Amino acid sequence: MYDYSRKKQRWYKRETKRILQYLQCVQPSYRSQYQNGIYESIKCYANLFFVPKGKDKKELLHTLLQKTEQIIANKPKDLPFCKVFLSVPKHNIAHSQISLIFDENYYHTFWDRNNNIQRWTKLEKPSITQTLDIATTLPYCGYLEEMQDEFGFYCDEIWFYGEIISLWQWELMKKEITKINPNGILYLTDIEKLPHKHALQIAAYLWEGCCTTDSDIWYTISRALLWHIPLHWIKQYTKQILQIMDVNWQDDF
């Protein structure tokens, strides 16, 4: 009688070896794979039925983390913008991917996934590397992802490692803008729909964030959000915005 369990075990070992060898050899092009020029990704390209377990699961995640560190360290210095991070779904590490994002605005809005179809809730618990006892120096954060579409409801944990945005600063900035107007974040690109007073206050708040902070992250987030506001609107109301801002311009002279 044919032993199908042995055949399945041989397939599992071959698939594990193939994925690990691929990850050790693959290198990014540091160019977008897509016409929009936004990002490049490196996937495991695992078989849909492949689910690593035990020491193989640990070895795969360790290899992915090492590859992420290597890509970050080897980024060309002439790239205008490039952030690298690894995303790891808890249900199957073989579905992980390393992302290289080349667009600053897309990078900063990537982390905001709360809409009618998809919701991300920040996790406050040990990460997947901690539960598997894998050491890494990469910054990390985790989300509970909930998705609802025509196929039903989906829920999973996603852990990110690498050049991730400082989430507490991003959440704080969103909170402050929401205090001014609950729809402030949603209408940055169409700011004229907001009450004029609120629109001026939001623009002044973001402009201040570019001028008064010593934090590179706070400056970058402020600038990225400010760029969402139409330039013609800012030019039209520059004088009113500056009157609201709490900035001592003499410090710059």
Short mmCIF file of the C-alpha atoms (twelve columns), coordinates in Angstrom:
data_MODEL
# 
_entry.id   MODEL 
# 
loop_
_atom_site.group_PDB 
_atom_site.id 
_atom_site.type_symbol 
_atom_site.label_atom_id 
_atom_site.label_alt_id 
_atom_site.label_comp_id 
_atom_site.label_asym_id 
_atom_site.label_seq_id 
_atom_site.Cartn_x 
_atom_site.Cartn_y 
_atom_site.Cartn_z 
_atom_site.pdbx_PDB_model_num 
ATOM 1   C CA . MET A 1   0.000   0.000  0.000   1 
ATOM 2   C CA . TYR A 2   1.361   3.411  -0.987  1 
ATOM 3   C CA . ASP A 3   2.324   5.684  1.930   1 
ATOM 4   C CA . TYR A 4   0.891   9.110  1.045   1 
ATOM 5   C CA . SER A 5   1.994   10.601 4.365   1 
ATOM 6   C CA . ARG A 6   5.653   9.952  3.447   1 
ATOM 7   C CA . LYS A 7   5.148   11.578 0.038   1 
ATOM 8   C CA . LYS A 8   3.557   14.603 1.700   1 
ATOM 9   C CA . GLN A 9   6.464   14.833 4.138   1 
ATOM 10  C CA . ARG A 10  9.009   14.792 1.284   1 
ATOM 11  C CA . TRP A 11  7.033   17.543 -0.512  1 
ATOM 12  C CA . TYR A 12  6.961   19.626 2.683   1 
ATOM 13  C CA . LYS A 13  10.744  19.341 3.084   1 
ATOM 14  C CA . ARG A 14  11.380  20.242 -0.573  1 
ATOM 15  C CA . GLU A 15  9.084   23.266 -0.345  1 
ATOM 16  C CA . THR A 16  10.750  24.483 2.866   1 
ATOM 17  C CA . LYS A 17  14.208  24.138 1.305   1 
ATOM 18  C CA . ARG A 18  13.137  25.880 -1.912  1 
ATOM 19  C CA . ILE A 19  11.664  28.910 -0.096  1 
ATOM 20  C CA . LEU A 20  14.666  29.328 2.179   1 
ATOM 21  C CA . GLN A 21  17.107  29.115 -0.752  1 
ATOM 22  C CA . TYR A 22  15.051  31.625 -2.731  1 
ATOM 23  C CA . LEU A 23  14.992  34.141 0.134   1 
ATOM 24  C CA . GLN A 24  18.733  33.833 0.646   1 
ATOM 25  C CA . CYS A 25  19.425  34.556 -3.021  1 
ATOM 26  C CA . VAL A 26  16.745  37.058 -4.055  1 
ATOM 27  C CA . GLN A 27  17.697  40.757 -4.179  1 
ATOM 28  C CA . PRO A 28  15.481  43.789 -4.750  1 
ATOM 29  C CA . SER A 29  15.920  45.926 -7.829  1 
ATOM 30  C CA . TYR A 30  15.117  49.050 -5.782  1 
ATOM 31  C CA . ARG A 31  12.711  49.962 -8.575  1 
ATOM 32  C CA . SER A 32  8.945   49.785 -8.609  1 
ATOM 33  C CA . GLN A 33  7.417   46.652 -10.132 1 
ATOM 34  C CA . TYR A 34  4.358   48.659 -11.079 1 
ATOM 35  C CA . GLN A 35  3.574   51.591 -13.349 1 
ATOM 36  C CA . ASN A 36  2.534   53.811 -10.459 1 
ATOM 37  C CA . GLY A 37  6.141   53.804 -9.178  1 
ATOM 38  C CA . ILE A 38  5.069   53.326 -5.574  1 
ATOM 39  C CA . TYR A 39  6.559   50.059 -4.324  1 
ATOM 40  C CA . GLU A 40  8.408   46.796 -4.851  1 
ATOM 41  C CA . SER A 41  7.746   43.587 -2.938  1 
ATOM 42  C CA . ILE A 42  9.563   40.340 -2.221  1 
ATOM 43  C CA . LYS A 43  7.298   37.382 -1.456  1 
ATOM 44  C CA . CYS A 44  7.973   33.805 -0.411  1 
ATOM 45  C CA . TYR A 45  6.016   32.461 -3.402  1 
ATOM 46  C CA . ALA A 46  5.025   29.464 -1.317  1 
ATOM 47  C CA . ASN A 47  2.556   26.821 -2.427  1 
ATOM 48  C CA . LEU A 48  -0.969  27.719 -1.240  1 
ATOM 49  C CA . PHE A 49  -1.114  24.524 0.811   1 
ATOM 50  C CA . PHE A 50  2.270   25.047 2.464   1 
ATOM 51  C CA . VAL A 51  2.077   25.940 6.181   1 
ATOM 52  C CA . PRO A 52  5.458   25.885 7.994   1 
ATOM 53  C CA . LYS A 53  5.463   24.434 11.484  1 
ATOM 54  C CA . GLY A 54  7.813   24.039 14.429  1 
ATOM 55  C CA . LYS A 55  11.485  24.746 13.745  1 
ATOM 56  C CA . ASP A 56  10.759  25.364 10.051  1 
ATOM 57  C CA . LYS A 57  8.363   28.180 10.952  1 
ATOM 58  C CA . LYS A 58  11.011  29.706 13.185  1 
ATOM 59  C CA . GLU A 59  13.765  29.336 10.563  1 
ATOM 60  C CA . LEU A 60  11.604  30.933 7.856   1 
ATOM 61  C CA . LEU A 61  10.776  33.972 9.989   1 
ATOM 62  C CA . HIS A 62  14.410  34.337 11.045  1 
ATOM 63  C CA . THR A 63  15.475  34.273 7.380   1 
ATOM 64  C CA . LEU A 64  12.868  36.901 6.469   1 
ATOM 65  C CA . LEU A 65  14.060  39.181 9.270   1 
ATOM 66  C CA . GLN A 66  17.690  38.794 8.188   1 
ATOM 67  C CA . LYS A 67  16.774  39.570 4.568   1 
ATOM 68  C CA . THR A 68  14.875  42.691 5.700   1 
ATOM 69  C CA . GLU A 69  17.879  43.900 7.706   1 
ATOM 70  C CA . GLN A 70  20.146  43.249 4.709   1 
ATOM 71  C CA . ILE A 71  17.917  45.207 2.301   1 
ATOM 72  C CA . ILE A 72  17.719  48.160 4.704   1 
ATOM 73  C CA . ALA A 73  21.504  48.195 5.126   1 
ATOM 74  C CA . ASN A 74  22.150  48.020 1.362   1 
ATOM 75  C CA . LYS A 75  19.677  50.668 0.190   1 
ATOM 76  C CA . PRO A 76  21.250  52.885 -2.515  1 
ATOM 77  C CA . LYS A 77  21.977  56.330 -1.120  1 
ATOM 78  C CA . ASP A 78  20.730  58.088 -4.248  1 
ATOM 79  C CA . LEU A 79  17.113  56.944 -3.778  1 
ATOM 80  C CA . PRO A 80  14.889  59.996 -3.124  1 
ATOM 81  C CA . PHE A 81  12.739  57.974 -0.718  1 
ATOM 82  C CA . CYS A 82  12.686  54.312 0.280   1 
ATOM 83  C CA . LYS A 83  11.282  52.602 3.368   1 
ATOM 84  C CA . VAL A 84  11.607  48.856 3.894   1 
ATOM 85  C CA . PHE A 85  9.544   46.640 6.169   1 
ATOM 86  C CA . LEU A 86  8.467   43.026 6.565   1 
ATOM 87  C CA . SER A 87  4.791   42.137 7.045   1 
ATOM 88  C CA . VAL A 88  4.031   38.809 8.736   1 
ATOM 89  C CA . PRO A 89  0.478   37.375 8.921   1 
ATOM 90  C CA . LYS A 90  0.148   35.199 12.002  1 
ATOM 91  C CA . HIS A 91  -2.032  32.538 10.364  1 
ATOM 92  C CA . ASN A 92  0.722   31.582 7.896   1 
ATOM 93  C CA . ILE A 93  4.246   33.014 7.904   1 
ATOM 94  C CA . ALA A 94  4.739   31.680 4.355   1 
ATOM 95  C CA . HIS A 95  2.444   34.502 3.185   1 
ATOM 96  C CA . SER A 96  4.856   37.153 4.513   1 
ATOM 97  C CA . GLN A 97  6.383   39.734 2.219   1 
ATOM 98  C CA . ILE A 98  9.071   42.416 2.307   1 
ATOM 99  C CA . SER A 99  7.884   45.771 0.958   1 
ATOM 100 C CA . LEU A 100 9.982   48.636 -0.390  1 
ATOM 101 C CA . ILE A 101 7.951   51.846 -0.640  1 
ATOM 102 C CA . PHE A 102 9.265   54.673 -2.834  1 
ATOM 103 C CA . ASP A 103 6.463   57.219 -2.368  1 
ATOM 104 C CA . GLU A 104 6.492   59.235 0.865   1 
ATOM 105 C CA . ASN A 105 2.792   60.103 0.867   1 
ATOM 106 C CA . TYR A 106 1.804   56.479 0.265   1 
ATOM 107 C CA . TYR A 107 4.110   55.361 3.091   1 
ATOM 108 C CA . HIS A 108 2.446   57.658 5.620   1 
ATOM 109 C CA . THR A 109 -1.108  56.800 4.596   1 
ATOM 110 C CA . PHE A 110 -0.341  53.054 4.320   1 
ATOM 111 C CA . TRP A 111 -0.918  52.578 8.059   1 
ATOM 112 C CA . ASP A 112 -4.408  54.088 8.130   1 
ATOM 113 C CA . ARG A 113 -6.738  51.231 7.108   1 
ATOM 114 C CA . ASN A 114 -9.991  52.089 8.855   1 
ATOM 115 C CA . ASN A 115 -12.876 52.105 6.362   1 
ATOM 116 C CA . ASN A 116 -16.065 50.192 5.556   1 
ATOM 117 C CA . ILE A 117 -14.164 47.199 4.180   1 
ATOM 118 C CA . GLN A 118 -10.997 46.984 6.252   1 
ATOM 119 C CA . ARG A 119 -10.087 47.896 9.820   1 
ATOM 120 C CA . TRP A 120 -6.711  47.751 11.568  1 
ATOM 121 C CA . THR A 121 -6.571  47.901 15.368  1 
ATOM 122 C CA . LYS A 122 -3.183  48.290 17.021  1 
ATOM 123 C CA . LEU A 123 -2.166  45.299 19.144  1 
ATOM 124 C CA . GLU A 124 -0.731  45.661 22.632  1 
ATOM 125 C CA . LYS A 125 0.665   42.166 23.186  1 
ATOM 126 C CA . PRO A 126 3.879   40.160 22.645  1 
ATOM 127 C CA . SER A 127 4.859   40.067 18.974  1 
ATOM 128 C CA . ILE A 128 5.145   36.899 16.911  1 
ATOM 129 C CA . THR A 129 8.957   37.003 17.227  1 
ATOM 130 C CA . GLN A 130 8.647   37.134 21.002  1 
ATOM 131 C CA . THR A 131 6.256   34.191 21.128  1 
ATOM 132 C CA . LEU A 132 8.637   32.183 18.894  1 
ATOM 133 C CA . ASP A 133 11.673  33.359 20.887  1 
ATOM 134 C CA . ILE A 134 13.400  34.976 17.885  1 
ATOM 135 C CA . ALA A 135 15.757  37.871 18.592  1 
ATOM 136 C CA . THR A 136 15.629  40.925 16.308  1 
ATOM 137 C CA . THR A 137 16.750  44.535 16.565  1 
ATOM 138 C CA . LEU A 138 14.170  45.718 14.019  1 
ATOM 139 C CA . PRO A 139 11.395  48.011 15.298  1 
ATOM 140 C CA . TYR A 140 8.002   46.334 15.170  1 
ATOM 141 C CA . CYS A 141 4.271   46.885 15.573  1 
ATOM 142 C CA . GLY A 142 1.202   44.705 15.210  1 
ATOM 143 C CA . TYR A 143 -2.377  45.103 14.023  1 
ATOM 144 C CA . LEU A 144 -5.540  43.057 14.222  1 
ATOM 145 C CA . GLU A 145 -6.875  43.121 10.656  1 
ATOM 146 C CA . GLU A 146 -10.619 42.746 10.129  1 
ATOM 147 C CA . MET A 147 -12.017 42.614 6.596   1 
ATOM 148 C CA . GLN A 148 -15.577 42.331 5.320   1 
ATOM 149 C CA . ASP A 149 -16.315 41.747 1.635   1 
ATOM 150 C CA . GLU A 150 -18.621 39.758 -0.633  1 
ATOM 151 C CA . PHE A 151 -16.817 36.555 0.369   1 
ATOM 152 C CA . GLY A 152 -17.429 36.988 4.095   1 
ATOM 153 C CA . PHE A 153 -15.516 38.072 7.197   1 
ATOM 154 C CA . TYR A 154 -11.742 37.708 7.628   1 
ATOM 155 C CA . CYS A 155 -9.642  38.326 10.743  1 
ATOM 156 C CA . ASP A 156 -5.906  37.915 11.360  1 
ATOM 157 C CA . GLU A 157 -2.934  39.477 13.136  1 
ATOM 158 C CA . ILE A 158 -0.287  41.221 11.020  1 
ATOM 159 C CA . TRP A 159 3.122   42.067 12.456  1 
ATOM 160 C CA . PHE A 160 5.426   44.602 10.820  1 
ATOM 161 C CA . TYR A 161 9.220   44.757 11.234  1 
ATOM 162 C CA . GLY A 162 11.642  47.324 9.855   1 
ATOM 163 C CA . GLU A 163 11.280  50.962 8.927   1 
ATOM 164 C CA . ILE A 164 7.804   51.410 10.338  1 
ATOM 165 C CA . ILE A 165 6.255   54.762 11.125  1 
ATOM 166 C CA . SER A 166 6.229   55.838 14.768  1 
ATOM 167 C CA . LEU A 167 2.608   54.919 15.359  1 
ATOM 168 C CA . TRP A 168 2.085   56.792 18.594  1 
ATOM 169 C CA . GLN A 169 3.121   60.060 16.914  1 
ATOM 170 C CA . TRP A 170 0.885   59.351 13.927  1 
ATOM 171 C CA . GLU A 171 -2.063  58.538 16.219  1 
ATOM 172 C CA . LEU A 172 -1.419  61.676 18.305  1 
ATOM 173 C CA . MET A 173 -1.399  63.895 15.216  1 
ATOM 174 C CA . LYS A 174 -4.623  62.345 13.899  1 
ATOM 175 C CA . LYS A 175 -6.212  62.853 17.333  1 
ATOM 176 C CA . GLU A 176 -5.261  66.549 17.419  1 
ATOM 177 C CA . ILE A 177 -6.607  67.149 13.899  1 
ATOM 178 C CA . THR A 178 -9.830  65.301 14.778  1 
ATOM 179 C CA . LYS A 179 -10.262 67.605 17.778  1 
ATOM 180 C CA . ILE A 180 -10.343 70.552 15.374  1 
ATOM 181 C CA . ASN A 181 -12.812 68.789 13.080  1 
ATOM 182 C CA . PRO A 182 -13.913 65.110 13.103  1 
ATOM 183 C CA . ASN A 183 -13.506 64.961 9.304   1 
ATOM 184 C CA . GLY A 184 -10.203 66.828 9.237   1 
ATOM 185 C CA . ILE A 185 -8.056  63.910 8.068   1 
ATOM 186 C CA . LEU A 186 -10.595 62.773 5.463   1 
ATOM 187 C CA . TYR A 187 -10.886 66.177 3.799   1 
ATOM 188 C CA . LEU A 188 -7.258  67.307 3.617   1 
ATOM 189 C CA . THR A 189 -7.226  66.968 -0.170  1 
ATOM 190 C CA . ASP A 190 -10.601 68.723 -0.367  1 
ATOM 191 C CA . ILE A 191 -10.110 71.093 2.547   1 
ATOM 192 C CA . GLU A 192 -12.524 73.699 1.188   1 
ATOM 193 C CA . LYS A 193 -15.395 71.410 2.281   1 
ATOM 194 C CA . LEU A 194 -14.458 72.024 5.923   1 
ATOM 195 C CA . PRO A 195 -15.593 75.140 7.815   1 
ATOM 196 C CA . HIS A 196 -13.082 77.833 6.879   1 
ATOM 197 C CA . LYS A 197 -11.971 78.393 10.475  1 
ATOM 198 C CA . HIS A 198 -11.266 74.685 10.976  1 
ATOM 199 C CA . ALA A 199 -9.415  74.427 7.666   1 
ATOM 200 C CA . LEU A 200 -7.113  77.297 8.658   1 
ATOM 201 C CA . GLN A 201 -6.472  75.766 12.095  1 
ATOM 202 C CA . ILE A 202 -5.557  72.362 10.601  1 
ATOM 203 C CA . ALA A 203 -3.209  73.928 8.039   1 
ATOM 204 C CA . ALA A 204 -1.573  76.027 10.777  1 
ATOM 205 C CA . TYR A 205 -1.175  72.960 13.028  1 
ATOM 206 C CA . LEU A 206 0.563   70.967 10.286  1 
ATOM 207 C CA . TRP A 207 2.733   73.929 9.253   1 
ATOM 208 C CA . GLU A 208 3.805   74.364 12.875  1 
ATOM 209 C CA . GLY A 209 4.749   70.694 12.936  1 
ATOM 210 C CA . CYS A 210 7.219   71.369 10.116  1 
ATOM 211 C CA . CYS A 211 8.755   74.401 11.849  1 
ATOM 212 C CA . THR A 212 8.841   73.832 15.601  1 
ATOM 213 C CA . THR A 213 9.892   70.214 16.175  1 
ATOM 214 C CA . ASP A 214 13.268  68.557 16.713  1 
ATOM 215 C CA . SER A 215 11.787  65.166 15.790  1 
ATOM 216 C CA . ASP A 216 12.493  64.010 12.239  1 
ATOM 217 C CA . ILE A 217 9.467   61.693 12.400  1 
ATOM 218 C CA . TRP A 218 7.087   64.451 13.533  1 
ATOM 219 C CA . TYR A 219 8.425   66.758 10.824  1 
ATOM 220 C CA . THR A 220 8.036   64.074 8.153   1 
ATOM 221 C CA . ILE A 221 4.456   63.214 9.146   1 
ATOM 222 C CA . SER A 222 3.478   66.901 9.327   1 
ATOM 223 C CA . ARG A 223 4.955   67.607 5.908   1 
ATOM 224 C CA . ALA A 224 3.362   64.534 4.330   1 
ATOM 225 C CA . LEU A 225 -0.100  65.547 5.572   1 
ATOM 226 C CA . LEU A 226 0.441   69.198 4.652   1 
ATOM 227 C CA . TRP A 227 1.217   68.130 1.069   1 
ATOM 228 C CA . HIS A 228 -2.289  66.666 0.846   1 
ATOM 229 C CA . ILE A 229 -3.743  70.171 1.085   1 
ATOM 230 C CA . PRO A 230 -4.034  71.784 -2.389  1 
ATOM 231 C CA . LEU A 231 -1.201  74.256 -2.986  1 
ATOM 232 C CA . HIS A 232 -3.494  76.880 -4.504  1 
ATOM 233 C CA . TRP A 233 -5.553  76.916 -1.285  1 
ATOM 234 C CA . ILE A 234 -2.449  77.356 0.902   1 
ATOM 235 C CA . LYS A 235 -1.186  80.197 -1.314  1 
ATOM 236 C CA . GLN A 236 -4.570  81.898 -1.141  1 
ATOM 237 C CA . TYR A 237 -4.745  81.809 2.662   1 
ATOM 238 C CA . THR A 238 -1.054  81.894 3.647   1 
ATOM 239 C CA . LYS A 239 -1.396  85.190 5.537   1 
ATOM 240 C CA . GLN A 240 -4.336  83.920 7.630   1 
ATOM 241 C CA . ILE A 241 -2.564  80.623 8.344   1 
ATOM 242 C CA . LEU A 242 0.588   82.402 9.535   1 
ATOM 243 C CA . GLN A 243 -1.473  84.608 11.856  1 
ATOM 244 C CA . ILE A 244 -2.811  81.496 13.608  1 
ATOM 245 C CA . MET A 245 0.561   79.738 13.919  1 
ATOM 246 C CA . ASP A 246 2.357   79.919 17.254  1 
ATOM 247 C CA . VAL A 247 5.866   80.302 15.849  1 
ATOM 248 C CA . ASN A 248 8.601   82.774 16.791  1 
ATOM 249 C CA . TRP A 249 10.045  83.471 13.364  1 
ATOM 250 C CA . GLN A 250 12.886  85.500 14.919  1 
ATOM 251 C CA . ASP A 251 14.466  82.188 15.961  1 
ATOM 252 C CA . ASP A 252 15.274  81.608 12.288  1 
ATOM 253 C CA . PHE A 253 17.179  84.894 11.884  1 
# 
